[in-house]
CSV table of N, CA, C and O and ligand atoms in Angstrom, one decimal:
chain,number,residue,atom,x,y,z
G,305,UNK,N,86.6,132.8,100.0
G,305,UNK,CA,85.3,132.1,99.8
G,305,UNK,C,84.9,131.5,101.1
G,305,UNK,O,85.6,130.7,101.7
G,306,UNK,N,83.8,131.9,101.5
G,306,UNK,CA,82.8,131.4,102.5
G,306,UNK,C,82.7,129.9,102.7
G,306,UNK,O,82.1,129.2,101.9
G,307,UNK,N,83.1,129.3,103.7
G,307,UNK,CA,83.2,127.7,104.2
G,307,UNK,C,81.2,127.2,103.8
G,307,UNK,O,80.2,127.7,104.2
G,308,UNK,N,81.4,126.1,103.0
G,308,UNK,CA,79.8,125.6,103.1
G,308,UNK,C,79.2,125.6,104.2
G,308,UNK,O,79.8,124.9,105.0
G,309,UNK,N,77.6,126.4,104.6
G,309,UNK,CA,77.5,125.9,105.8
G,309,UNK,C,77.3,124.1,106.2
G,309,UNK,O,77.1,123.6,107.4
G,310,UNK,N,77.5,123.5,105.2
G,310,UNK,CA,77.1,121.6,105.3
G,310,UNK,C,78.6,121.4,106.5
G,310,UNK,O,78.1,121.2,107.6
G,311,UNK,N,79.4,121.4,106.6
G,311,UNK,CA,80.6,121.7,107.0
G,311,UNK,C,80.6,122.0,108.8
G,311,UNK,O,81.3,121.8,109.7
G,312,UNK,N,79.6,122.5,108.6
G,312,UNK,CA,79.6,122.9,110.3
G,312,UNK,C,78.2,122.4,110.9
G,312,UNK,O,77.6,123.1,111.7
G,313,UNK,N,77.6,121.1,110.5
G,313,UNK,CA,76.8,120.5,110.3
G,313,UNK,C,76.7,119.2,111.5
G,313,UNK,O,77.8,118.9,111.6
G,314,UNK,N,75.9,118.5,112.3
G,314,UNK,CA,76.4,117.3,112.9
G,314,UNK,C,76.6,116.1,111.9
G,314,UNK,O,77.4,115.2,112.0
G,315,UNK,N,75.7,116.3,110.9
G,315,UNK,CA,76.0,115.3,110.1
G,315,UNK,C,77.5,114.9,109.2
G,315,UNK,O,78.1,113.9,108.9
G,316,UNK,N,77.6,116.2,109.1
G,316,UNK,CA,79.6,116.2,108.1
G,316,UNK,C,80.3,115.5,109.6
G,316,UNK,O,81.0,114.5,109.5
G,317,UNK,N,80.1,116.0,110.6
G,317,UNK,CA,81.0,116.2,111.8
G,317,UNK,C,80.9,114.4,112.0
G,317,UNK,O,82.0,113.9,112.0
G,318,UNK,N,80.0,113.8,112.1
G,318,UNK,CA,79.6,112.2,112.1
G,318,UNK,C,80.3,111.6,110.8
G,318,UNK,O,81.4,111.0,110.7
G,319,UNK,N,79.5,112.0,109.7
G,319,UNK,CA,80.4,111.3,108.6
G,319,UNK,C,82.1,111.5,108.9
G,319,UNK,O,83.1,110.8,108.6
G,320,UNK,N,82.2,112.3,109.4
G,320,UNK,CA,84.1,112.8,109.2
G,320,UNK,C,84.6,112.0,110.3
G,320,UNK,O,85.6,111.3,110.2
G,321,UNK,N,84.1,112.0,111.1
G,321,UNK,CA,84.3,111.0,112.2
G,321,UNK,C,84.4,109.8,111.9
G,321,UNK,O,85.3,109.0,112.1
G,322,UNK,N,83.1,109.4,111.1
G,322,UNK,CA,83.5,107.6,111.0
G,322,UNK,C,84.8,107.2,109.7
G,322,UNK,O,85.6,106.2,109.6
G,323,UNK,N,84.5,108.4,108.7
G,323,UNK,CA,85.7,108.7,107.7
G,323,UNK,C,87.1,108.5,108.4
G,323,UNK,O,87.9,107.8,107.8
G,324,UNK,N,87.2,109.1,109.5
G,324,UNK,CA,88.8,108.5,109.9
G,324,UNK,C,88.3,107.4,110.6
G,324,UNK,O,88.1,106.5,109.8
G,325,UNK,N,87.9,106.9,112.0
G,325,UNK,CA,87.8,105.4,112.7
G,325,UNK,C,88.0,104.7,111.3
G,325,UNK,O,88.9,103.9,111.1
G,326,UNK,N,87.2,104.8,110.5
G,326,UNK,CA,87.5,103.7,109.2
G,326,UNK,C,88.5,103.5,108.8
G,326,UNK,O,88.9,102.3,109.0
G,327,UNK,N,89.3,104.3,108.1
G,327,UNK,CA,90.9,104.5,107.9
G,327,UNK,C,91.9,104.9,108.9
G,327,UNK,O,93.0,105.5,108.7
G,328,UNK,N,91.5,104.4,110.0
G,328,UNK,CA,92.1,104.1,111.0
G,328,UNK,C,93.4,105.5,111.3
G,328,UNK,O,94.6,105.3,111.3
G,329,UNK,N,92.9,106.5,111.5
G,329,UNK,CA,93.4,107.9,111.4
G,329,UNK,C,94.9,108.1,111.1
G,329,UNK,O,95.8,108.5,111.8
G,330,UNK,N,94.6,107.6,109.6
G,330,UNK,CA,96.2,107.7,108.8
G,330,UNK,C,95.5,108.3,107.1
G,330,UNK,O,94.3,108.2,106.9
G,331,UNK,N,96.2,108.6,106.5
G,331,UNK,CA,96.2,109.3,105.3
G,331,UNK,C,95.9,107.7,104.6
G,331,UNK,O,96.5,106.7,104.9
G,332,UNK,N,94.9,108.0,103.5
G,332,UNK,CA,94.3,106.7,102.8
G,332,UNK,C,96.1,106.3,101.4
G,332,UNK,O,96.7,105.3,100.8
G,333,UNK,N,96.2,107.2,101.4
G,333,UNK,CA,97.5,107.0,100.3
G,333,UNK,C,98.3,105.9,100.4
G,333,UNK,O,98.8,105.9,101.5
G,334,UNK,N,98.7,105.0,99.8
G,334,UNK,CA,99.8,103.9,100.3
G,334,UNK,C,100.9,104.5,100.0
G,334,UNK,O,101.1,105.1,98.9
G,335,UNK,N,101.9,104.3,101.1
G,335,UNK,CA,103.5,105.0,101.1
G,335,UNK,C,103.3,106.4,101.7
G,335,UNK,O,104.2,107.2,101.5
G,336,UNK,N,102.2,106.8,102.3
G,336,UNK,CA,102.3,108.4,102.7
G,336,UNK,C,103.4,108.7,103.4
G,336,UNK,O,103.7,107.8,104.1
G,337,UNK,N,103.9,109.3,103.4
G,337,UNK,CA,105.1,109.6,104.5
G,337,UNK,C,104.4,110.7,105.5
G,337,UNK,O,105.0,110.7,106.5
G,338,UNK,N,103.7,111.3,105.4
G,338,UNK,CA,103.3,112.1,106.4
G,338,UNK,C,101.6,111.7,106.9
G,338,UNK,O,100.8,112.6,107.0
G,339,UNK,N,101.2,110.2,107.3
G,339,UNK,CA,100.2,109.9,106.9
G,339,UNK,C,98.9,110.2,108.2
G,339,UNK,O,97.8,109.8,108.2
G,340,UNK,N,99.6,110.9,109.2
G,340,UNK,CA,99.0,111.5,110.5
G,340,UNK,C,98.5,113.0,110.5
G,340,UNK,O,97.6,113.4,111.3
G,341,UNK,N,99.2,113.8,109.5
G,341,UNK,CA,99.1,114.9,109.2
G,341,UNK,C,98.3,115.7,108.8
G,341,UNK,O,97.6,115.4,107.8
G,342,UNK,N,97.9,117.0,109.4
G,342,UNK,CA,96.6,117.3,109.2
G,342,UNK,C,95.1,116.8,108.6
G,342,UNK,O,94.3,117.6,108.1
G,343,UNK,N,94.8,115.6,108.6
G,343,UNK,CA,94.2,114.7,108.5
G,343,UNK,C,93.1,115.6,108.0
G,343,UNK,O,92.8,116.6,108.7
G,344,UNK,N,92.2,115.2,106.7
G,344,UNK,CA,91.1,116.0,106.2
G,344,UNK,C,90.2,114.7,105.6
G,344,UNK,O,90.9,113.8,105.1
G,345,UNK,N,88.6,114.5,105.6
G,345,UNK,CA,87.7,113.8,105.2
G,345,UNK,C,87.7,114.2,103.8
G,345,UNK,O,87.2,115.4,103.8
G,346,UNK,N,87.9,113.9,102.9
G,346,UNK,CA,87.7,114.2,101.6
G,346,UNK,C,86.7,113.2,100.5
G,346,UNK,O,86.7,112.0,100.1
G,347,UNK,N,85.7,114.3,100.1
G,347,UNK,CA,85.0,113.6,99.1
G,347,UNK,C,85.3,112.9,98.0
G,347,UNK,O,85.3,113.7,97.0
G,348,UNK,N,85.5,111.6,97.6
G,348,UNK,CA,86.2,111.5,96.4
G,348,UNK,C,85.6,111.4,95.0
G,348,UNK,O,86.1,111.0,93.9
G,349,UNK,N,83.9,112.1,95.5
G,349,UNK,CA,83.4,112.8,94.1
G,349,UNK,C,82.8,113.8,94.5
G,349,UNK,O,82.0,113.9,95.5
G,350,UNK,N,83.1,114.6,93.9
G,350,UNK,CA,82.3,115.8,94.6
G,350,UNK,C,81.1,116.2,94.8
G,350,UNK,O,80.2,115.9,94.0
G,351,UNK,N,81.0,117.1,96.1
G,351,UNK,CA,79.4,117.1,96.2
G,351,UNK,C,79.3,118.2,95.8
G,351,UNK,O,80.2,118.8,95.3
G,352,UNK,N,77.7,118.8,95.9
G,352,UNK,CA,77.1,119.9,95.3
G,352,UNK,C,77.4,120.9,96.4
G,352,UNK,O,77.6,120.8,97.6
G,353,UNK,N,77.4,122.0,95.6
G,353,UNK,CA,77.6,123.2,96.8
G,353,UNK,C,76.5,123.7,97.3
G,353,UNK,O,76.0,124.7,96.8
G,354,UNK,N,75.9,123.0,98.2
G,354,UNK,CA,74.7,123.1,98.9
G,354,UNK,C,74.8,122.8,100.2
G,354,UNK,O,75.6,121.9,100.6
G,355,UNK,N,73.9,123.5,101.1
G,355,UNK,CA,74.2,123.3,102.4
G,355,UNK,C,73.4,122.2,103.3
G,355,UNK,O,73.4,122.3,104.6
G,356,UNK,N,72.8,121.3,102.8
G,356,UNK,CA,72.6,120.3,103.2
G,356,UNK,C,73.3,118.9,102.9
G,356,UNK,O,74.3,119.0,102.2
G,357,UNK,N,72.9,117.4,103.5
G,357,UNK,CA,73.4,116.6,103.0
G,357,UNK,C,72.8,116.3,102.0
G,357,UNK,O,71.6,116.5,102.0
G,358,UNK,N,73.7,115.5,100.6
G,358,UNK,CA,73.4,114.9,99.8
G,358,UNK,C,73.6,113.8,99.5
G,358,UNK,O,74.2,113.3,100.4
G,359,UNK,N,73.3,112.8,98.4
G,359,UNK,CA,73.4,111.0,98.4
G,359,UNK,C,75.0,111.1,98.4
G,359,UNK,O,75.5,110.1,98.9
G,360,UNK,N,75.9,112.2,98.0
G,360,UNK,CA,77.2,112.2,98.2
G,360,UNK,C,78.3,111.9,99.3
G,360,UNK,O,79.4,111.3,99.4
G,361,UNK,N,77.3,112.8,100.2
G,361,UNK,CA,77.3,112.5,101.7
G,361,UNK,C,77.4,111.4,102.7
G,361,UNK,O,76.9,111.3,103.8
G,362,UNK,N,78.3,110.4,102.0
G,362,UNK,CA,78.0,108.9,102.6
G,362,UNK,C,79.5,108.8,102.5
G,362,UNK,O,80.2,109.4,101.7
G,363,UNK,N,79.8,107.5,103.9
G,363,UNK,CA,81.1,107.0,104.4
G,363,UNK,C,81.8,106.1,102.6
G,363,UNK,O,82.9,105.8,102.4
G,364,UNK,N,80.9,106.0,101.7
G,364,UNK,CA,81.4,105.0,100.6
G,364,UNK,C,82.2,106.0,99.5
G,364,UNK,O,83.0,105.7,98.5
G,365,UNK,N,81.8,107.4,99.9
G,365,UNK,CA,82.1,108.4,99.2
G,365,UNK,C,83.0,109.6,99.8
G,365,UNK,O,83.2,110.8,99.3
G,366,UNK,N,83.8,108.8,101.1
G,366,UNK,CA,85.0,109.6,101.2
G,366,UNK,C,86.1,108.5,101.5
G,366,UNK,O,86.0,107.2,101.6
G,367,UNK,N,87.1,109.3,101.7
G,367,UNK,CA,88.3,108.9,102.1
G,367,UNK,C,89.6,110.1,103.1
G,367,UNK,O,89.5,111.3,103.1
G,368,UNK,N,90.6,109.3,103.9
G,368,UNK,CA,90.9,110.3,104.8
G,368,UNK,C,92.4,110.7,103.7
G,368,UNK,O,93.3,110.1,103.0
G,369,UNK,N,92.1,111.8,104.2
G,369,UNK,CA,93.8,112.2,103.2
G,369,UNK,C,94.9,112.9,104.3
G,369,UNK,O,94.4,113.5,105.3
G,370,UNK,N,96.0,112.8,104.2
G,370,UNK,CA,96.5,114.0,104.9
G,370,UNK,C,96.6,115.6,104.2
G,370,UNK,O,96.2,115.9,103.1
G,371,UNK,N,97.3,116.5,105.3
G,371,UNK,CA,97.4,117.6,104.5
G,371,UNK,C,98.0,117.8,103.4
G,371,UNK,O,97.7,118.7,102.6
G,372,UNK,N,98.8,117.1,103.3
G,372,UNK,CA,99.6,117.1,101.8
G,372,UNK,C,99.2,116.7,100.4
G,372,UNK,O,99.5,117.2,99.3
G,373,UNK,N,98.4,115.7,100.5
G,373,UNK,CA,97.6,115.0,99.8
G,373,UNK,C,96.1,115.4,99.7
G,373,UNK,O,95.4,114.6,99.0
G,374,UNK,N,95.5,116.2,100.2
G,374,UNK,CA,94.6,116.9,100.1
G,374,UNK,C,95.0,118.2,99.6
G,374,UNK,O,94.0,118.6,99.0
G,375,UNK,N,95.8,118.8,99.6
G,375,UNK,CA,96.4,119.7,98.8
G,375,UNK,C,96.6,119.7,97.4
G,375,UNK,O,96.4,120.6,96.6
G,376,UNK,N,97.1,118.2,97.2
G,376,UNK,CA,97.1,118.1,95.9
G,376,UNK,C,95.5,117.9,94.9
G,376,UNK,O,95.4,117.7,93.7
G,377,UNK,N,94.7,117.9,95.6
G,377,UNK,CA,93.4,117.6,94.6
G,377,UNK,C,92.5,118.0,95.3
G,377,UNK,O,91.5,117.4,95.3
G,378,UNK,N,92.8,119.6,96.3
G,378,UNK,CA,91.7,120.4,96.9
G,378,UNK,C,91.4,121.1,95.8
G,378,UNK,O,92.1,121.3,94.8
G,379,UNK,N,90.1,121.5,96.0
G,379,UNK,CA,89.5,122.3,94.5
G,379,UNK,C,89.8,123.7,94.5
G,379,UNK,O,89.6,124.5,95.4
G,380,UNK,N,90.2,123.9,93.4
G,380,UNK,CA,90.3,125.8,92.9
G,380,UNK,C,89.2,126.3,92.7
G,380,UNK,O,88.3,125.6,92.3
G,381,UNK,N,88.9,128.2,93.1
G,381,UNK,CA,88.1,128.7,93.2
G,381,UNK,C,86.8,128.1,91.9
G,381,UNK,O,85.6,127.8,92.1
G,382,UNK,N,87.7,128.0,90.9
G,382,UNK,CA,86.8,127.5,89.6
G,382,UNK,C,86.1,126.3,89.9
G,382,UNK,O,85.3,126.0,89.1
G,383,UNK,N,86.2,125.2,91.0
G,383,UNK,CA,85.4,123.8,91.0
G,383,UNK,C,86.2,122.7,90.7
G,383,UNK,O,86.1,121.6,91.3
G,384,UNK,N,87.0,122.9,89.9
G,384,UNK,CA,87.7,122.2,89.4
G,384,UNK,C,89.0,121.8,90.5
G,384,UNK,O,89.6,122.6,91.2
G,385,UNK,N,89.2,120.5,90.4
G,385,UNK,CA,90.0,119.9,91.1
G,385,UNK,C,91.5,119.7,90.6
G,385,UNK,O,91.7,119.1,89.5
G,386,UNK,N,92.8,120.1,91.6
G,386,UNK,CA,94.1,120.2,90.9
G,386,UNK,C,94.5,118.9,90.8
G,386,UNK,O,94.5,117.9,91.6
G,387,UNK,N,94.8,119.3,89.3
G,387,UNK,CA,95.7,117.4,88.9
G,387,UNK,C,94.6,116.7,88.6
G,387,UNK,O,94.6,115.6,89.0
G,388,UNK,N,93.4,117.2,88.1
G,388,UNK,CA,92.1,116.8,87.8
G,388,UNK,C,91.8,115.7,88.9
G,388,UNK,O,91.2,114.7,88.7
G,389,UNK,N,92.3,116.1,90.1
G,389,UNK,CA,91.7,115.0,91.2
G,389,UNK,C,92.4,113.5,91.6
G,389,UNK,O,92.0,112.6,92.3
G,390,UNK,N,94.0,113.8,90.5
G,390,UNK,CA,94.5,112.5,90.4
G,390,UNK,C,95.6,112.8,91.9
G,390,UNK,O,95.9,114.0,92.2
G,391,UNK,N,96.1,111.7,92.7
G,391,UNK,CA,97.0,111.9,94.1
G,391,UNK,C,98.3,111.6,92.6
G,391,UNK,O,98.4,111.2,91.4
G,392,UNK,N,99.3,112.3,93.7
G,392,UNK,CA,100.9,111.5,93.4
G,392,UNK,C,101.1,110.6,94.2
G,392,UNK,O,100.3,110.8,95.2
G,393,UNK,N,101.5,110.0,94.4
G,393,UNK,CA,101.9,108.6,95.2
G,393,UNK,C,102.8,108.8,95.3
G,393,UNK,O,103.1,109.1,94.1
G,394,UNK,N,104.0,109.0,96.1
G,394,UNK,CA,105.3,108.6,96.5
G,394,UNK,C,105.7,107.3,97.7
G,394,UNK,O,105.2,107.0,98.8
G,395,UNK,N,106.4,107.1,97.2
G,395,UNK,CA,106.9,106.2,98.3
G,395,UNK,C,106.1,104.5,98.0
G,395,UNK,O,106.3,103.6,98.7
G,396,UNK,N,105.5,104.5,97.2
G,396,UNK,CA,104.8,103.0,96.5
G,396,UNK,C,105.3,102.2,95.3
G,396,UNK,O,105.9,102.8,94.3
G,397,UNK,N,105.1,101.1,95.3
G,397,UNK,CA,105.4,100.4,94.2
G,397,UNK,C,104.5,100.6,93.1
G,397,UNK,O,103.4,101.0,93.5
G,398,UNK,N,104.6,100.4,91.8
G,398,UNK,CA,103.8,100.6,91.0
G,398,UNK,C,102.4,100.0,91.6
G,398,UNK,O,101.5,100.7,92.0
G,399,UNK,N,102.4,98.5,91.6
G,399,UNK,CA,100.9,98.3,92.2
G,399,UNK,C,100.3,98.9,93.2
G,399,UNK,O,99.0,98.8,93.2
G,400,UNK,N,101.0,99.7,94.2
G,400,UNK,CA,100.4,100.8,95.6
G,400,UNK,C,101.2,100.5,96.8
G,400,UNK,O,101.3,101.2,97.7
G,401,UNK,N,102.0,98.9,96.6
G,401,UNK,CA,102.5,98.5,98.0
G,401,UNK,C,103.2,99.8,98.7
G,401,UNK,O,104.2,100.3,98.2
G,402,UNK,N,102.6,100.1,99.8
G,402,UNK,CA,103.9,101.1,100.7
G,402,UNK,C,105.1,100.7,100.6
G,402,UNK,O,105.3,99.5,100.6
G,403,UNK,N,106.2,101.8,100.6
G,403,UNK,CA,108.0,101.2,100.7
G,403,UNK,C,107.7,101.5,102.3
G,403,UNK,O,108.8,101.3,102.9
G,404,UNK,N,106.7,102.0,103.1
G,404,UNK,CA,107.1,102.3,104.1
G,404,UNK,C,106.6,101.0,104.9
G,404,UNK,O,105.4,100.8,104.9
G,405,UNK,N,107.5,100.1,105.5
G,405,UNK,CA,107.3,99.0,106.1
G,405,UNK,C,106.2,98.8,107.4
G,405,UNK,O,105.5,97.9,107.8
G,406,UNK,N,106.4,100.1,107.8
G,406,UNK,CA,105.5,100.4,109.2
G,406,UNK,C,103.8,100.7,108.7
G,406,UNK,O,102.9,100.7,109.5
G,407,UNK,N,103.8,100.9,107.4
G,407,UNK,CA,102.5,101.1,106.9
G,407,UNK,C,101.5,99.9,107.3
G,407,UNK,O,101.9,98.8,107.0
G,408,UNK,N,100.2,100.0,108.0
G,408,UNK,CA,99.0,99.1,108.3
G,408,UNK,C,99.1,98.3,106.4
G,408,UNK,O,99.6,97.2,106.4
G,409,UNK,N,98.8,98.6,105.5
G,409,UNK,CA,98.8,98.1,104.2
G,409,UNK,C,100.0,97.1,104.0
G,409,UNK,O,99.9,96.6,102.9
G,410,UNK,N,100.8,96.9,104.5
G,410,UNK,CA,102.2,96.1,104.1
G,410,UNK,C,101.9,95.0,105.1
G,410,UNK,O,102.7,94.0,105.2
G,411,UNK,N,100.8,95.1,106.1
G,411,UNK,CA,100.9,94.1,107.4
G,411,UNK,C,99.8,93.0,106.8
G,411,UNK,O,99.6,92.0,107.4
G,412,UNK,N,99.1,93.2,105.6
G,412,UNK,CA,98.1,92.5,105.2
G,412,UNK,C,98.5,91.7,104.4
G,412,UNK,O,99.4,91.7,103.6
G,413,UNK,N,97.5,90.5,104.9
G,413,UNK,CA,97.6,89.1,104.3
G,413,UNK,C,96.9,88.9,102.5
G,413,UNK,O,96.6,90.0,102.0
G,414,UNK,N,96.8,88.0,101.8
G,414,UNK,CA,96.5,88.4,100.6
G,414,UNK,C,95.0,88.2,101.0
G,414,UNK,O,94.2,88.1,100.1
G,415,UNK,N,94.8,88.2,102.0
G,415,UNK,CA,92.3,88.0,101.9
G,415,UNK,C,92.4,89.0,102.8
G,415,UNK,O,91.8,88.8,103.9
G,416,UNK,N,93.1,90.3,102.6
G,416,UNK,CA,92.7,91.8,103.8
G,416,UNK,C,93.5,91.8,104.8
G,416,UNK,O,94.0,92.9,105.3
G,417,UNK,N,93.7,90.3,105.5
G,417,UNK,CA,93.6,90.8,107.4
G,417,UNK,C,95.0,91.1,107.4
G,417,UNK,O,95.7,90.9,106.4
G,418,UNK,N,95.3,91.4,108.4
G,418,UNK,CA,96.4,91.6,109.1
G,418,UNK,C,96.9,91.0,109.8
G,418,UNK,O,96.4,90.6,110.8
G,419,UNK,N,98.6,90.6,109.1
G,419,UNK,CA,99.0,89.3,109.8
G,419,UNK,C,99.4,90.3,111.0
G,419,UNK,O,99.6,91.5,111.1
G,420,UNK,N,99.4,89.1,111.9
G,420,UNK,CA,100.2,89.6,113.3
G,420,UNK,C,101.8,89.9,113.4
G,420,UNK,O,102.3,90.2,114.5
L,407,ZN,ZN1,99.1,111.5,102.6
């Protein structure tokens, strides 16, 4: 199947760009273990298959995944999203805390910031 032309766009290329500086170019998952890894902008509702931008097309409507985890809820030829779009989490506590200690998310204070 043919890549959307929206995809080879300055606008995707901008959004995808600020999609990772935002998520600070690590996989959005808590506990990723591979969280540098082929790094992909993913929409976390899906847009229309059309070659322009849509209201979808906004930084509030993605998130950075790695390759592994974009694998898990890339869509099948049918549209439809594997694992209906749900991640596996490994490596997290039930609430999301990373077990991986070096994770940015484990360095945070309970109001966001990051302790030193
Ligand atoms: Zn990941």
């Amino acid at each position: 199947m043919a890549r959307n032309a929206y995809y080879q766009t300055t606008h995707w290329r901008s959004l995808k760009q600020s999609c990772h500086q935002r998520d600070g170019w690590r996989c959005t998952v808590p506990g990723c273990q591979t969280p540098t890894y082929r790094l992909t902008c993913d929409h976390i509702k899906r847009r229309p298959n059309v070659d322009h931008p849509t209201a979808l097309d906004v930084l509030s409507n993605t998130r950075t995944l790695c390759g592994n985890h974009d694998a898990q809820v890339k869509e099948l030829a049918s549209g439809k999203r594997r694992q209906g779009g749900k991640l596996i989490i490994k490596g997290a506590t039930v609430d999301g805390t990373p077990l991986d200690p070096n994770h940015p998310w484990r360095r945070l204070d309970g109001r966001g910031r990051v302790d030193p």
